[in-house]
Amino acid sequence: MSLSKLSATLLLGMSGWAFAAAAQAEPLHLTILHYNDMDRMEAENGRGGFAKLMAVLKDEVSRGDRTVLLTHGGDAISPSLLSGFDHGAHIIDLINETPTAIFVPGNHEFDFGPEVAKQRLSEAKFPVVASNVLENGRIIEGAVETYTMDVGDITLGFIGLTTPDTVHLASADGVEFAPVLETTARLAEKLRNDGADLVIALAHVDIGDDMDLIRQGAVDVILAGHDHNLMTFYDGKTAFVESSSQANYVTALDLTIEQVDDEIVWSPAFRTLDTAAYEPDPEMAAKVQQYLDRLSAELDIEIGKTETALDSRRATVRGGEAAIGNLIADAIREAVGADIAITNGGGIRADREYAPGTVLTRRDIQSELPFGNKTVKLEVTGRQIREALEIGFSQAEENAGRFPHVSGMTVTVDLSQPPMNRVKEILVGGVPLDDGKTYTLATNDYMAEGGDGYSALVGSPNLIDPAAANFMSSQVIDYIERHGTVAPKVEGRIVMQ
């Protein structure tokens, strides 16, 4: 089935049910196929990617006994290899090739700033609902506050929620994110007053906010993202779905909806669809391959070798000193000639291991540093460095992305102490940090602007003209090429008690 025929089939399925409902008042059988947090184009280890996603969708539609809606829970344009070159334009193009019924922006939609976010949203051929995302007091350009959709005789009302933490997690200067619960309560009531039979929240928020939404009970269905959980839940009132990430799994929420007297009655059932069980859709696979070929020409170039093991798995780079974190911090410090360097573990993204002797490529480094961040050289006091490191270790037990990797210094931390009182000793070049002294710090522009909570760095003089700043990924590539062979290791730069 071609993509154009698939879209037509979806619409015909909806119209066909409307005819049957008018004639027989039969229940509506609606399947919502939900995916979220998908920036990877291709399958990995037999799962995920757009060709697998399309295969799942076509299989569900082919059954012909219900209406099928495809929904996206946010985080698309970043971080990915190709997004470092085109700021996520390829992902929007691929989503446009699917009949995605509705999308909510995630925090990663703002990784390249609000202007890029608005450009990508303007390219979308699918509805974008961003109920709490405001610029100059209005819903951000390219999105709507709420969205309604008629499926037969049933009206679905959609709310879109983006985590307010986006102001710390991305580069969203000038964008405001209204409180989640207040926004939901107000708009759910409005949608119901305007005739919505079911209210559905696309919620790209953390699991704590998800649970608050369930307890609030203002919406009927929550289609979630952000935490990468593979999770379904129903408490008798609110149905909840989150589908891992990368379309490795797609969750089917089967809703039976009927009118009993003057009341709409509905019930959910859940199916977790493992995309490893599906053959890739050939038409979508060909589209993806075009982008992969373009990427290979840029990235499949050898740059050097690592003599030691490297581990960029999420728990490693967000939980302690890591050899790859040391490599990156050393590279940016050397590139700009700074006294010290700090970079955040959340910016290291490939989530993989490299055995000793691995030949590294541009692709490897771009995979690890996909955000397009540039290195800055800040003039900071010792007191600012101490505060920045306290921030970095303040959520260590939560594996937060702010966990710091350092160069040019050693830090002793006591995690049994409360946040912002954990750093016990800092040595710069073997000498205790002087709170009153001025140091030069290499870091990334995201952190320098307060990203990941690094408020201590905001406003520090930048000794590099922003127009002349270089990409971190390029500096790490240059560092490895220059040395030929690298041997980073965990060496006691961060001592956690």
CSV table of C-alpha atoms in Angstrom, one decimal:
chain,number,residue,atom,x,y,z
A,1,MET,CA,0.0,0.0,0.0
A,2,SER,CA,1.5,3.4,-1.0
A,3,LEU,CA,1.7,6.3,1.5
A,4,SER,CA,-0.9,8.3,-0.5
A,5,LYS,CA,-3.3,5.3,-0.6
A,6,LEU,CA,-2.8,4.8,3.2
A,7,SER,CA,-3.9,8.3,4.0
A,8,ALA,CA,-6.9,7.8,1.8
A,9,THR,CA,-7.7,4.5,3.5
A,10,LEU,CA,-7.6,6.2,6.9
A,11,LEU,CA,-10.0,8.9,5.8
A,12,LEU,CA,-12.3,6.4,4.2
A,13,GLY,CA,-12.3,4.3,7.3
A,14,MET,CA,-13.5,7.3,9.3
A,15,SER,CA,-16.2,8.2,6.8
A,16,GLY,CA,-17.3,4.6,6.6
A,17,TRP,CA,-17.8,4.4,10.3
A,18,ALA,CA,-19.8,7.6,10.3
A,19,PHE,CA,-22.2,6.0,7.8
A,20,ALA,CA,-22.5,2.8,9.9
A,21,ALA,CA,-23.0,4.8,13.1
A,22,ALA,CA,-25.8,6.8,11.7
A,23,ALA,CA,-27.6,3.7,10.4
A,24,GLN,CA,-27.0,1.3,13.3
A,25,ALA,CA,-25.7,3.4,16.3
A,26,GLU,CA,-22.8,0.8,16.6
A,27,PRO,CA,-19.9,1.5,19.0
A,28,LEU,CA,-16.9,3.3,17.5
A,29,HIS,CA,-13.7,1.2,17.5
A,30,LEU,CA,-10.8,3.6,17.5
A,31,THR,CA,-7.1,2.6,17.7
A,32,ILE,CA,-4.5,5.2,18.6
A,33,LEU,CA,-1.0,4.2,17.5
A,34,HIS,CA,1.3,6.3,19.6
A,35,TYR,CA,5.1,6.9,19.2
A,36,ASN,CA,7.3,9.4,20.8
A,37,ASP,CA,11.0,10.6,21.2
A,38,MET,CA,12.0,9.6,17.7
A,39,ASP,CA,15.0,11.3,16.2
A,40,ARG,CA,16.6,8.1,14.6
A,41,MET,CA,15.6,7.4,11.0
A,42,GLU,CA,16.7,3.8,10.7
A,43,ALA,CA,16.3,0.5,12.6
A,44,GLU,CA,18.9,-0.5,15.2
A,45,ASN,CA,19.2,-4.1,16.3
A,46,GLY,CA,16.1,-4.9,14.3
A,47,ARG,CA,13.9,-2.4,16.0
A,48,GLY,CA,12.6,1.1,15.4
A,49,GLY,CA,13.0,3.7,12.6
A,50,PHE,CA,10.5,5.0,10.1
A,51,ALA,CA,10.3,2.0,7.9
A,52,LYS,CA,9.3,-0.2,10.8
A,53,LEU,CA,6.8,2.4,12.1
A,54,MET,CA,5.2,2.5,8.7
A,55,ALA,CA,5.0,-1.3,8.6
A,56,VAL,CA,3.1,-1.3,11.9
A,57,LEU,CA,0.7,1.4,10.8
A,58,LYS,CA,-0.1,-0.4,7.5
A,59,ASP,CA,-0.7,-3.7,9.3
A,60,GLU,CA,-3.1,-2.0,11.7
A,61,VAL,CA,-5.0,-0.2,8.9
A,62,SER,CA,-5.2,-3.4,6.8
A,63,ARG,CA,-7.5,-5.0,9.3
A,64,GLY,CA,-10.2,-2.7,8.2
A,65,ASP,CA,-12.4,-3.0,11.3
A,66,ARG,CA,-11.7,0.3,13.0
A,67,THR,CA,-10.4,3.8,12.6
A,68,VAL,CA,-6.6,4.2,13.2
A,69,LEU,CA,-4.9,7.4,14.3
A,70,LEU,CA,-1.1,7.9,14.5
A,71,THR,CA,0.0,10.3,17.2
A,72,HIS,CA,3.5,11.7,18.1
A,73,GLY,CA,4.5,12.6,21.6
A,74,GLY,CA,7.3,15.0,20.8
A,75,ASP,CA,11.1,15.1,20.5
A,76,ALA,CA,11.9,14.7,16.8
A,77,ILE,CA,14.3,17.2,15.2
A,78,SER,CA,17.2,16.6,17.6
A,79,PRO,CA,19.5,15.0,18.6
A,80,SER,CA,20.5,13.0,15.6
A,81,LEU,CA,23.5,12.8,13.3
A,82,LEU,CA,21.9,14.5,10.4
A,83,SER,CA,20.3,17.2,12.5
A,84,GLY,CA,23.8,18.5,13.1
A,85,PHE,CA,23.8,19.5,9.4
A,86,ASP,CA,20.1,20.3,8.7
A,87,HIS,CA,18.6,21.1,12.1
A,88,GLY,CA,16.1,18.3,11.8
A,89,ALA,CA,14.6,19.2,8.4
A,90,HIS,CA,14.9,15.5,7.4
A,91,ILE,CA,12.9,14.3,10.3
A,92,ILE,CA,10.0,16.6,9.6
A,93,ASP,CA,10.1,15.4,5.9
A,94,LEU,CA,9.9,11.8,7.1
A,95,ILE,CA,7.0,12.5,9.5
A,96,ASN,CA,5.3,14.3,6.6
A,97,GLU,CA,5.5,11.0,4.8
A,98,THR,CA,3.4,9.3,7.5
A,99,PRO,CA,-0.2,10.1,8.2
A,100,THR,CA,0.6,11.4,11.6
A,101,ALA,CA,-2.7,12.8,12.9
A,102,ILE,CA,-1.2,15.2,15.6
A,103,PHE,CA,2.1,16.2,17.2
A,104,VAL,CA,3.2,18.0,20.3
A,105,PRO,CA,6.6,19.8,20.5
A,106,GLY,CA,9.1,18.3,22.9
A,107,ASN,CA,12.0,20.0,24.6
A,108,HIS,CA,14.4,18.9,21.8
A,109,GLU,CA,12.4,20.9,19.3
A,110,PHE,CA,14.1,23.9,20.8
A,111,ASP,CA,17.7,22.6,20.8
A,112,PHE,CA,18.6,24.9,17.9
A,113,GLY,CA,16.6,27.9,19.3
A,114,PRO,CA,13.1,29.2,18.8
A,115,GLU,CA,13.6,30.4,15.2
A,116,VAL,CA,14.6,26.9,14.0
A,117,ALA,CA,11.8,25.4,16.0
A,118,LYS,CA,9.3,27.7,14.2
A,119,GLN,CA,10.8,27.0,10.9
A,120,ARG,CA,10.5,23.2,11.4
A,121,LEU,CA,6.9,23.6,12.6
A,122,SER,CA,6.0,25.6,9.6
A,123,GLU,CA,7.2,22.7,7.4
A,124,ALA,CA,4.9,20.2,9.1
A,125,LYS,CA,2.0,18.9,7.1
A,126,PHE,CA,0.4,17.6,10.3
A,127,PRO,CA,-1.3,19.5,13.1
A,128,VAL,CA,0.9,20.7,15.9
A,129,VAL,CA,-0.8,21.4,19.3
A,130,ALA,CA,1.3,23.4,21.8
A,131,SER,CA,-1.1,24.6,24.5
A,132,ASN,CA,1.4,25.9,27.0
A,133,VAL,CA,4.2,27.1,24.6
A,134,LEU,CA,4.0,30.9,24.4
A,135,GLU,CA,6.0,33.6,22.7
A,136,ASN,CA,5.1,37.2,23.4
A,137,GLY,CA,2.0,35.9,25.2
A,138,ARG,CA,0.7,34.0,22.2
A,139,ILE,CA,0.9,30.3,21.1
A,140,ILE,CA,4.1,29.8,19.3
A,141,GLU,CA,4.0,30.3,15.5
A,142,GLY,CA,3.2,27.1,13.6
A,143,ALA,CA,1.1,25.6,16.4
A,144,VAL,CA,-2.4,25.8,17.8
A,145,GLU,CA,-3.6,26.0,21.4
A,146,THR,CA,-6.1,23.1,21.0
A,147,TYR,CA,-7.2,20.8,18.2
A,148,THR,CA,-10.5,19.0,17.6
A,149,MET,CA,-11.1,16.1,15.3
A,150,ASP,CA,-14.4,14.3,14.4
A,151,VAL,CA,-14.2,10.6,14.1
A,152,GLY,CA,-17.7,9.4,13.1
A,153,ASP,CA,-20.1,11.0,15.6
A,154,ILE,CA,-17.4,11.4,18.2
A,155,THR,CA,-15.4,14.6,18.7
A,156,LEU,CA,-11.9,14.3,20.1
A,157,GLY,CA,-10.3,17.3,21.7
A,158,PHE,CA,-6.5,17.5,22.0
A,159,ILE,CA,-4.3,19.5,24.3
A,160,GLY,CA,-0.5,19.6,23.8
A,161,LEU,CA,1.8,20.0,26.8
A,162,THR,CA,5.6,20.7,26.6
A,163,THR,CA,7.7,20.3,29.8
A,164,PRO,CA,8.4,23.7,31.4
A,165,ASP,CA,11.9,22.3,32.1
A,166,THR,CA,12.6,23.1,28.4
A,167,VAL,CA,14.0,26.4,29.6
A,168,HIS,CA,16.8,24.5,31.2
A,169,LEU,CA,17.0,21.6,28.8
A,170,ALA,CA,17.2,23.4,25.5
A,171,SER,CA,17.8,26.8,23.9
A,172,ALA,CA,14.4,28.4,24.2
A,173,ASP,CA,15.2,32.1,24.9
A,174,GLY,CA,12.1,34.2,24.7
A,175,VAL,CA,9.7,31.2,24.9
A,176,GLU,CA,7.6,30.6,28.0
A,177,PHE,CA,6.0,27.3,29.1
A,178,ALA,CA,2.9,27.8,31.1
A,179,PRO,CA,2.2,25.5,34.1
A,180,VAL,CA,1.0,22.1,33.0
A,181,LEU,CA,-1.9,21.4,35.4
A,182,GLU,CA,-3.4,24.9,35.2
A,183,THR,CA,-3.2,24.8,31.4
A,184,THR,CA,-4.8,21.4,31.3
A,185,ALA,CA,-7.7,22.2,33.6
A,186,ARG,CA,-8.6,25.4,31.7
A,187,LEU,CA,-8.4,23.9,28.3
A,188,ALA,CA,-10.1,20.6,29.1
A,189,GLU,CA,-13.1,22.4,30.4
A,190,LYS,CA,-13.2,24.6,27.4
A,191,LEU,CA,-13.0,21.7,25.0
A,192,ARG,CA,-15.8,19.9,26.7
A,193,ASN,CA,-17.9,23.0,26.7
A,194,ASP,CA,-17.3,23.3,23.0
A,195,GLY,CA,-18.5,19.7,22.4
A,196,ALA,CA,-15.5,17.4,22.8
A,197,ASP,CA,-16.6,13.9,23.8
A,198,LEU,CA,-13.1,12.8,24.8
A,199,VAL,CA,-10.3,15.0,25.8
A,200,ILE,CA,-6.8,13.8,25.0
A,201,ALA,CA,-3.5,15.3,26.3
A,202,LEU,CA,-0.3,14.9,24.3
A,203,ALA,CA,2.0,15.3,27.2
A,204,HIS,CA,5.8,15.7,26.6
A,205,VAL,CA,6.5,16.1,30.3
A,206,ASP,CA,8.3,14.2,33.0
A,207,ILE,CA,6.8,11.2,34.8
A,208,GLY,CA,6.0,13.3,37.9
A,209,ASP,CA,3.9,15.6,35.8
A,210,ASP,CA,2.3,12.6,34.1
A,211,MET,CA,1.2,11.3,37.4
A,212,ASP,CA,-0.1,14.7,38.5
A,213,LEU,CA,-2.2,14.8,35.3
A,214,ILE,CA,-3.7,11.4,36.1
A,215,ARG,CA,-4.5,12.4,39.6
A,216,GLN,CA,-6.0,15.7,38.3
A,217,GLY,CA,-8.5,13.7,36.1
A,218,ALA,CA,-9.2,16.6,33.8
A,219,VAL,CA,-8.5,14.6,30.6
A,220,ASP,CA,-9.5,11.1,29.5
A,221,VAL,CA,-6.3,10.0,27.7
A,222,ILE,CA,-2.7,10.9,28.1
A,223,LEU,CA,-0.3,10.2,25.2
A,224,ALA,CA,3.1,10.8,26.7
A,225,GLY,CA,6.7,11.3,25.8
A,226,HIS,CA,10.0,12.6,27.3
A,227,ASP,CA,10.9,9.8,29.8
A,228,HIS,CA,11.3,7.1,27.2
A,229,ASN,CA,9.2,4.7,29.4
A,230,LEU,CA,7.4,1.8,27.8
A,231,MET,CA,4.3,2.1,30.0
A,232,THR,CA,0.5,1.8,30.0
A,233,PHE,CA,-1.9,2.6,32.8
A,234,TYR,CA,-5.6,2.9,33.5
A,235,ASP,CA,-7.2,3.8,36.8
A,236,GLY,CA,-10.8,3.5,35.7
A,237,LYS,CA,-10.9,7.1,34.6
A,238,THR,CA,-7.7,8.1,32.7
A,239,ALA,CA,-5.8,6.0,30.2
A,240,PHE,CA,-2.0,6.6,29.9
A,241,VAL,CA,0.4,5.5,27.2
A,242,GLU,CA,4.1,6.1,26.6
A,243,SER,CA,6.0,4.1,23.9
A,244,SER,CA,9.7,3.9,24.8
A,245,SER,CA,11.6,5.8,22.1
A,246,GLN,CA,12.7,5.6,18.4
A,247,ALA,CA,9.6,3.5,17.5
A,248,ASN,CA,11.4,0.5,19.0
A,249,TYR,CA,7.9,-0.2,20.3
A,250,VAL,CA,4.6,1.3,19.3
A,251,THR,CA,1.7,1.2,21.7
A,252,ALA,CA,-1.8,0.6,20.3
A,253,LEU,CA,-4.5,2.0,22.5
A,254,ASP,CA,-7.8,0.4,21.4
A,255,LEU,CA,-10.8,2.5,22.5
A,256,THR,CA,-14.4,1.4,22.3
A,257,ILE,CA,-16.7,4.4,22.4
A,258,GLU,CA,-20.4,4.4,22.4
A,259,GLN,CA,-23.3,6.6,23.4
A,260,VAL,CA,-25.6,5.2,26.1
A,261,ASP,CA,-28.6,7.4,26.5
A,262,ASP,CA,-27.1,10.9,26.6
A,263,GLU,CA,-23.7,9.8,27.9
A,264,ILE,CA,-20.5,8.9,26.1
A,265,VAL,CA,-19.1,5.7,27.5
A,266,TRP,CA,-15.7,4.4,26.6
A,267,SER,CA,-13.2,1.7,27.6
A,268,PRO,CA,-9.5,1.1,26.8
A,269,ALA,CA,-7.4,-1.9,25.9
A,270,PHE,CA,-3.6,-1.8,25.3
A,271,ARG,CA,-1.3,-3.6,23.0
A,272,THR,CA,2.5,-3.2,22.9
A,273,LEU,CA,3.8,-3.8,19.4
A,274,ASP,CA,7.4,-4.8,19.1
A,275,THR,CA,8.6,-3.4,15.8
A,276,ALA,CA,11.3,-6.2,15.6
A,277,ALA,CA,8.4,-8.5,14.5
A,278,TYR,CA,7.7,-6.4,11.4
A,279,GLU,CA,9.4,-6.3,8.0
A,280,PRO,CA,10.4,-2.7,7.1
A,281,ASP,CA,8.0,-0.9,4.7
A,282,PRO,CA,10.0,-0.8,1.4
A,283,GLU,CA,8.7,2.6,0.3
A,284,MET,CA,9.7,4.3,3.5
A,285,ALA,CA,12.9,2.4,3.7
A,286,ALA,CA,14.0,3.8,0.3
A,287,LYS,CA,13.2,7.3,1.6
A,288,VAL,CA,15.3,6.8,4.7
A,289,GLN,CA,18.1,5.3,2.7
A,290,GLN,CA,18.4,8.5,0.7
A,291,TYR,CA,19.1,10.4,3.8
A,292,LEU,CA,21.5,7.7,5.2
A,293,ASP,CA,23.5,7.9,1.9
A,294,ARG,CA,23.8,11.6,2.2
A,295,LEU,CA,24.9,11.2,5.8
A,296,SER,CA,27.5,8.6,5.1
A,297,ALA,CA,29.3,10.8,2.6
A,298,GLU,CA,29.8,13.3,5.4
A,299,LEU,CA,30.6,11.0,8.3
A,300,ASP,CA,32.2,7.7,7.4
A,301,ILE,CA,35.7,9.0,7.5
A,302,GLU,CA,38.3,7.5,10.0
A,303,ILE,CA,39.9,10.0,12.3
A,304,GLY,CA,42.0,8.0,14.8
A,305,LYS,CA,42.0,5.2,17.3
A,306,THR,CA,41.3,4.8,21.0
A,307,GLU,CA,43.6,2.5,22.9
A,308,THR,CA,41.2,2.4,25.9
A,309,ALA,CA,37.6,1.5,26.3
A,310,LEU,CA,35.0,4.3,26.0
A,311,ASP,CA,31.5,4.2,27.4
A,312,SER,CA,28.9,6.8,26.6
A,313,ARG,CA,25.9,4.9,28.0
A,314,ARG,CA,23.4,7.2,29.7
A,315,ALA,CA,24.0,5.9,33.2
A,316,THR,CA,27.8,6.2,32.8
A,317,VAL,CA,28.0,9.7,31.5
A,318,ARG,CA,25.4,11.0,33.9
A,319,GLY,CA,26.6,9.1,37.0
A,320,GLY,CA,30.3,9.5,37.4
A,321,GLU,CA,33.6,10.3,35.8
A,322,ALA,CA,33.8,8.7,32.3
A,323,ALA,CA,36.7,8.3,29.9
A,324,ILE,CA,34.8,9.8,27.0
A,325,GLY,CA,33.8,12.7,29.2
A,326,ASN,CA,37.4,13.3,29.9
A,327,LEU,CA,38.3,13.1,26.2
A,328,ILE,CA,35.7,15.7,25.3
A,329,ALA,CA,36.6,18.0,28.1
A,330,ASP,CA,40.3,17.8,27.3
A,331,ALA,CA,39.6,18.5,23.6
A,332,ILE,CA,37.6,21.7,24.1
A,333,ARG,CA,40.0,23.0,26.8
A,334,GLU,CA,43.0,22.5,24.5
A,335,ALA,CA,41.2,24.0,21.5
A,336,VAL,CA,40.6,27.3,23.2
A,337,GLY,CA,43.6,27.3,25.6
A,338,ALA,CA,41.5,27.5,28.8
A,339,ASP,CA,42.6,26.8,32.4
A,340,ILE,CA,39.8,24.3,32.9
A,341,ALA,CA,36.8,22.8,31.2
A,342,ILE,CA,33.4,21.6,32.2
A,343,THR,CA,30.9,19.9,29.9
A,344,ASN,CA,27.6,18.3,30.8
A,345,GLY,CA,27.0,14.5,30.6
A,346,GLY,CA,23.6,15.1,29.0
A,347,GLY,CA,25.3,16.4,25.9
A,348,ILE,CA,27.0,13.1,25.3
A,349,ARG,CA,24.3,11.1,23.4
A,350,ALA,CA,25.3,8.0,21.4
A,351,ASP,CA,24.6,5.6,24.4
A,352,ARG,CA,27.2,3.0,23.3
A,353,GLU,CA,30.5,1.3,24.2
A,354,TYR,CA,33.7,1.3,22.2
A,355,ALA,CA,36.2,-1.5,22.8
A,356,PRO,CA,40.0,-0.8,23.1
A,357,GLY,CA,41.5,-0.5,19.7
A,358,THR,CA,38.3,0.9,18.0
A,359,VAL,CA,39.0,3.1,15.0
A,360,LEU,CA,36.9,6.2,15.5
A,361,THR,CA,35.1,8.1,12.7
A,362,ARG,CA,33.5,11.4,12.3
A,363,ARG,CA,30.2,9.6,12.6
A,364,ASP,CA,31.1,8.4,16.1
A,365,ILE,CA,31.9,11.9,17.4
A,366,GLN,CA,28.9,13.5,15.7
A,367,SER,CA,26.8,10.8,17.3
A,368,GLU,CA,28.2,11.6,20.7
A,369,LEU,CA,27.8,15.4,20.3
A,370,PRO,CA,24.8,15.9,18.0
A,371,PHE,CA,23.4,19.2,19.3
A,372,GLY,CA,25.6,21.5,17.3
A,373,ASN,CA,26.9,23.2,20.5
A,374,LYS,CA,29.9,25.5,20.2
A,375,THR,CA,32.7,25.9,22.6
A,376,VAL,CA,33.0,29.2,24.5
A,377,LYS,CA,35.8,30.5,26.7
A,378,LEU,CA,34.5,32.3,29.7
A,379,GLU,CA,36.2,34.4,32.3
A,380,VAL,CA,34.9,33.2,35.7
A,381,THR,CA,35.8,33.5,39.3
A,382,GLY,CA,36.6,30.5,41.5
A,383,ARG,CA,33.4,31.1,43.3
A,384,GLN,CA,31.4,30.7,40.1
A,385,ILE,CA,33.3,27.5,39.3
A,386,ARG,CA,32.4,26.1,42.8
A,387,GLU,CA,28.7,27.1,42.3
A,388,ALA,CA,28.7,25.6,38.8
A,389,LEU,CA,30.0,22.3,40.1
A,390,GLU,CA,27.5,22.3,42.9
A,391,ILE,CA,24.8,22.6,40.3
A,392,GLY,CA,26.4,19.9,38.3
A,393,PHE,CA,26.3,17.4,41.2
A,394,SER,CA,23.0,18.5,42.6
A,395,GLN,CA,20.9,15.9,40.8
A,396,ALA,CA,23.6,13.1,40.5
A,397,GLU,CA,21.4,10.5,42.0
A,398,GLU,CA,18.7,11.2,39.4
A,399,ASN,CA,21.2,10.7,36.5
A,400,ALA,CA,20.4,14.2,35.4
A,401,GLY,CA,22.1,15.6,32.2
A,402,ARG,CA,23.8,18.4,34.2
A,403,PHE,CA,26.4,15.9,35.6
A,404,PRO,CA,29.8,17.6,34.9
A,405,HIS,CA,32.9,16.2,33.2
A,406,VAL,CA,36.0,18.2,33.8
A,407,SER,CA,39.5,18.9,32.6
A,408,GLY,CA,42.3,20.7,34.3
A,409,MET,CA,41.0,20.0,37.8
A,410,THR,CA,40.0,17.4,40.3
A,411,VAL,CA,36.8,17.5,42.4
A,412,THR,CA,35.9,15.6,45.5
A,413,VAL,CA,32.1,15.2,46.1
A,414,ASP,CA,30.1,13.9,49.0
A,415,LEU,CA,26.7,12.8,47.6
A,416,SER,CA,25.4,12.0,51.1
A,417,GLN,CA,25.1,15.8,51.7
A,418,PRO,CA,22.2,17.9,50.5
A,419,PRO,CA,22.3,19.4,47.0
A,420,MET,CA,24.4,22.6,46.7
A,421,ASN,CA,26.5,21.5,49.6
A,422,ARG,CA,28.3,18.5,48.1
A,423,VAL,CA,31.6,19.8,46.7
A,424,LYS,CA,34.3,19.3,49.3
A,425,GLU,CA,37.5,20.0,47.4
A,426,ILE,CA,38.5,21.5,44.1
A,427,LEU,CA,42.1,21.4,42.8
A,428,VAL,CA,43.1,23.3,39.7
A,429,GLY,CA,46.4,22.1,38.4
A,430,GLY,CA,47.0,20.5,41.8
A,431,VAL,CA,46.4,23.8,43.7
A,432,PRO,CA,43.2,24.5,45.8
A,433,LEU,CA,40.7,26.6,44.0
A,434,ASP,CA,40.8,30.3,45.0
A,435,ASP,CA,37.2,31.6,45.2
A,436,GLY,CA,38.5,35.2,44.5
A,437,LYS,CA,40.7,34.3,41.6
A,438,THR,CA,39.8,34.6,37.9
A,439,TYR,CA,40.1,31.5,35.7
A,440,THR,CA,39.3,30.8,32.1
A,441,LEU,CA,36.7,28.1,31.5
A,442,ALA,CA,36.0,26.1,28.3
A,443,THR,CA,32.4,25.0,28.2
A,444,ASN,CA,29.6,24.8,25.6
A,445,ASP,CA,27.4,27.7,24.7
A,446,TYR,CA,24.3,25.9,26.0
A,447,MET,CA,25.7,25.7,29.5
A,448,ALA,CA,27.1,29.3,29.3
A,449,GLU,CA,23.5,30.5,28.7
A,450,GLY,CA,22.2,28.6,31.8
A,451,GLY,CA,21.3,25.3,30.1
A,452,ASP,CA,20.9,22.3,32.4
A,453,GLY,CA,20.5,24.7,35.3
A,454,TYR,CA,24.0,26.2,35.1
A,455,SER,CA,22.9,29.7,36.2
A,456,ALA,CA,26.3,30.4,37.8
A,457,LEU,CA,27.8,30.9,34.3
A,458,VAL,CA,25.2,33.2,32.9
A,459,GLY,CA,26.6,36.7,32.1
A,460,SER,CA,30.3,35.7,32.3
A,461,PRO,CA,32.5,37.5,29.8
A,462,ASN,CA,33.1,35.3,26.7
A,463,LEU,CA,36.6,35.7,25.4
A,464,ILE,CA,35.7,34.2,22.0
A,465,ASP,CA,33.7,36.2,19.5
A,466,PRO,CA,30.5,34.2,19.0
A,467,ALA,CA,30.9,34.5,15.2
A,468,ALA,CA,34.3,32.8,15.5
A,469,ALA,CA,33.3,30.0,17.9
A,470,ASN,CA,33.7,26.4,16.7
A,471,PHE,CA,31.6,23.3,17.1
A,472,MET,CA,32.5,21.1,20.0
A,473,SER,CA,32.3,18.1,17.7
A,474,SER,CA,34.7,19.6,15.3
A,475,GLN,CA,37.2,20.3,18.1
A,476,VAL,CA,37.0,16.7,19.4
A,477,ILE,CA,37.5,15.4,15.8
A,478,ASP,CA,40.5,17.7,15.3
A,479,TYR,CA,41.9,16.6,18.7
A,480,ILE,CA,41.7,12.9,17.8
A,481,GLU,CA,43.1,13.5,14.3
A,482,ARG,CA,46.0,15.5,15.7
A,483,HIS,CA,46.9,12.8,18.3
A,484,GLY,CA,46.2,9.9,16.0
A,485,THR,CA,45.8,7.6,19.0
A,486,VAL,CA,44.0,8.6,22.2
A,487,ALA,CA,43.9,6.7,25.5
A,488,PRO,CA,41.5,8.5,27.9
A,489,LYS,CA,40.6,6.8,31.1
A,490,VAL,CA,38.9,7.3,34.5
A,491,GLU,CA,41.7,8.8,36.5
A,492,GLY,CA,40.3,10.3,39.6
A,493,ARG,CA,39.2,13.7,38.3
A,494,ILE,CA,35.9,13.2,40.1
A,495,VAL,CA,36.0,11.5,43.4
A,496,MET,CA,32.6,10.7,44.8
A,497,GLN,CA,32.3,9.8,48.5
